[in-house]
Coordinates of N, CA and C in Angstrom, one line a residue:
X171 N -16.0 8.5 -3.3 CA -15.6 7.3 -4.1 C -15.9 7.7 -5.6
X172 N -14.7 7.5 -6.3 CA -15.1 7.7 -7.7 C -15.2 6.1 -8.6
X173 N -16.0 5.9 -9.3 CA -16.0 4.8 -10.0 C -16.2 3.3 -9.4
X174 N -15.3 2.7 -9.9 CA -15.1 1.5 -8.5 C -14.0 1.3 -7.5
X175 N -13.5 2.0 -7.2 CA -12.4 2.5 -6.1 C -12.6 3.5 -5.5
X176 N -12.8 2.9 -3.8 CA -12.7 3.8 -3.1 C -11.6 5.0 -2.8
X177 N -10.3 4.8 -3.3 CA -9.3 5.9 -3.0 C -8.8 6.7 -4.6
X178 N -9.9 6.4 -5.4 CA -10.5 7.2 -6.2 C -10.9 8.5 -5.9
X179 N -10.5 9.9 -6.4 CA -11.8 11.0 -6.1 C -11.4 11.9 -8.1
X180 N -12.9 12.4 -7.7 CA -12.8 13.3 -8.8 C -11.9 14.6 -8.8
X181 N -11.5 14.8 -10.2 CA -10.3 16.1 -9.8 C -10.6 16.6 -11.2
X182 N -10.3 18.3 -11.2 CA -10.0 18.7 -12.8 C -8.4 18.6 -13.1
X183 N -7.7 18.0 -13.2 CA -6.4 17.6 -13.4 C -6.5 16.3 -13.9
X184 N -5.6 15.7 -14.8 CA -5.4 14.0 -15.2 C -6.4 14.1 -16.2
X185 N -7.2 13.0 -15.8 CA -8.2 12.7 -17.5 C -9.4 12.7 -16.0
X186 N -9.6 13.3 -15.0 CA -10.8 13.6 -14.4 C -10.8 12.7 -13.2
X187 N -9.6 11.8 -12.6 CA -9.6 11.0 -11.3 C -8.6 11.1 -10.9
X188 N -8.2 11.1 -9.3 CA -7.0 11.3 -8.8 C -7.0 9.7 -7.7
X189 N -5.9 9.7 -7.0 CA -5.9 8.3 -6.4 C -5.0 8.5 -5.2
X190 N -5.9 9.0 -4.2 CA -4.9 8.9 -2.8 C -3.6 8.2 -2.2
X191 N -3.5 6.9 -3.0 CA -2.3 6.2 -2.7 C -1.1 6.7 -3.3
X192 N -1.6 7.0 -4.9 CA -0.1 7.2 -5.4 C 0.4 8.6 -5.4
X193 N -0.7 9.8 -5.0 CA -1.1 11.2 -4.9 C -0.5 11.7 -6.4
X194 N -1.6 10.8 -7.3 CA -1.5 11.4 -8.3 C -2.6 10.9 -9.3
X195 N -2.6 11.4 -10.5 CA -3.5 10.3 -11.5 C -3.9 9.3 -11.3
X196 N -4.9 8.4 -11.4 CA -5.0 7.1 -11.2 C -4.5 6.7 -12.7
X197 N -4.1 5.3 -12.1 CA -3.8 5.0 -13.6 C -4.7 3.9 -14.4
X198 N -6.0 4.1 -14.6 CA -7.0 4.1 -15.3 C -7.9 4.8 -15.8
X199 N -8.5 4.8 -16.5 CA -9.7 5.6 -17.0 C -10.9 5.6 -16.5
X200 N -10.9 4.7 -15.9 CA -12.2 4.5 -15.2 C -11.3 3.8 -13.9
X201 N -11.5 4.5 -12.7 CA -10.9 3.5 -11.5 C -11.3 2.6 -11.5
X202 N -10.7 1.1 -10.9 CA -11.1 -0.1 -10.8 C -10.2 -0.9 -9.6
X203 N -10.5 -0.9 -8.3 CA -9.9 -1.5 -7.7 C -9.1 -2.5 -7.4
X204 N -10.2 -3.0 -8.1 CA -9.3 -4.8 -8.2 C -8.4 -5.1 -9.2
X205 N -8.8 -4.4 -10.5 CA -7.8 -4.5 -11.4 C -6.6 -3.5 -10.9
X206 N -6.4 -2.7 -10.2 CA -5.1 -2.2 -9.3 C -4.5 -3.4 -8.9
X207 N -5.5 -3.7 -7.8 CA -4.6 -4.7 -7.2 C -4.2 -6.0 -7.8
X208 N -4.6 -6.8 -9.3 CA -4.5 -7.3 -10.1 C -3.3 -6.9 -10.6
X209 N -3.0 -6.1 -12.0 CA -1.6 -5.2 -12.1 C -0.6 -4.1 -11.3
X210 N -0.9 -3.8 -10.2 CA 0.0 -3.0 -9.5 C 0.3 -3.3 -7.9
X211 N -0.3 -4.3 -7.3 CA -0.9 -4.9 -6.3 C -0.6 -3.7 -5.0
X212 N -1.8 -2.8 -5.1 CA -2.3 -1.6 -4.6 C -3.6 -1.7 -4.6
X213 N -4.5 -0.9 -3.9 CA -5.5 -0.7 -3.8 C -6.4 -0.9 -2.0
X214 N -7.6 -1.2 -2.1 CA -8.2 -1.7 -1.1 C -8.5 -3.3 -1.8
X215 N -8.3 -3.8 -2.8 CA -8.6 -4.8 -2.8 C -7.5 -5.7 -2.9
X216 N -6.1 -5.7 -2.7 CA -4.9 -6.3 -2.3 C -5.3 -7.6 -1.7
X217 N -6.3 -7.9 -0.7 CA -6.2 -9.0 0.0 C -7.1 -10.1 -0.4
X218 N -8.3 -9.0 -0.8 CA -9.2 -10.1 -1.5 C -8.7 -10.8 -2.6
X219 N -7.5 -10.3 -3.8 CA -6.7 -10.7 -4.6 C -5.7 -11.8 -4.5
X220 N -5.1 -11.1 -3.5 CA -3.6 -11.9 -3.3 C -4.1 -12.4 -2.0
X221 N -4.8 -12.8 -0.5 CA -5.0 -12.8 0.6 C -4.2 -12.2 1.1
X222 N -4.1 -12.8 2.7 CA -2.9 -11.7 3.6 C -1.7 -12.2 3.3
X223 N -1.3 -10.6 4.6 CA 0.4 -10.8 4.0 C 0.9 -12.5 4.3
X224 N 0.3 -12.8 4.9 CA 1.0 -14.3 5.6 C 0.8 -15.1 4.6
X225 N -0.2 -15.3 3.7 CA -0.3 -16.2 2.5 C 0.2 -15.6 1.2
X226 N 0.7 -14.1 1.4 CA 1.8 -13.8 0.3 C 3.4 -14.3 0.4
X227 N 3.6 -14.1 1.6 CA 5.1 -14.6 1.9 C 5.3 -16.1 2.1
X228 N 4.5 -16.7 2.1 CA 4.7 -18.3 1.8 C 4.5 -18.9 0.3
X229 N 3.7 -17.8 -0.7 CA 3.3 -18.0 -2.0 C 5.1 -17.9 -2.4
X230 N 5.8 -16.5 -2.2 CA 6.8 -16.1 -2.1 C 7.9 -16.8 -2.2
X231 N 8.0 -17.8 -1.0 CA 9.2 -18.8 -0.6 C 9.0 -19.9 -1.4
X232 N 8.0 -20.5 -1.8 CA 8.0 -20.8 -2.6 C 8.5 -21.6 -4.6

């Protein structure tokens, strides 16, 4: 785990963090999970943010 994201790792490529989801850069400077799933709605913290999928798709229909 790099920073505050677990799918975070250190790399010498990018500005020093890579991100198993998008297999590339993370796109922060400092990983930050929640703020992923805040602006990109990725991460491991997706659910604590938005809940489950079931209370996404009714926010949705909405």
């Amino acid at each position: 785990m790099a920073g505050k994201c677990k799918y975070a790792y250190h790399t010498d490529e990018y500005h020093g963090y890579g991100c198993s989801i998008t297999e590339g850069a993370c796109m922060f400077l400092y990983p930050d999970s929640k703020k992923c799933a805040e602006e990109y709605g990725e991460g491991p913290d997706v659910e604590e943010v938005y809940g489950t999928d079931n209370e996404r798709e009714q926010e949705d229909k909405e």
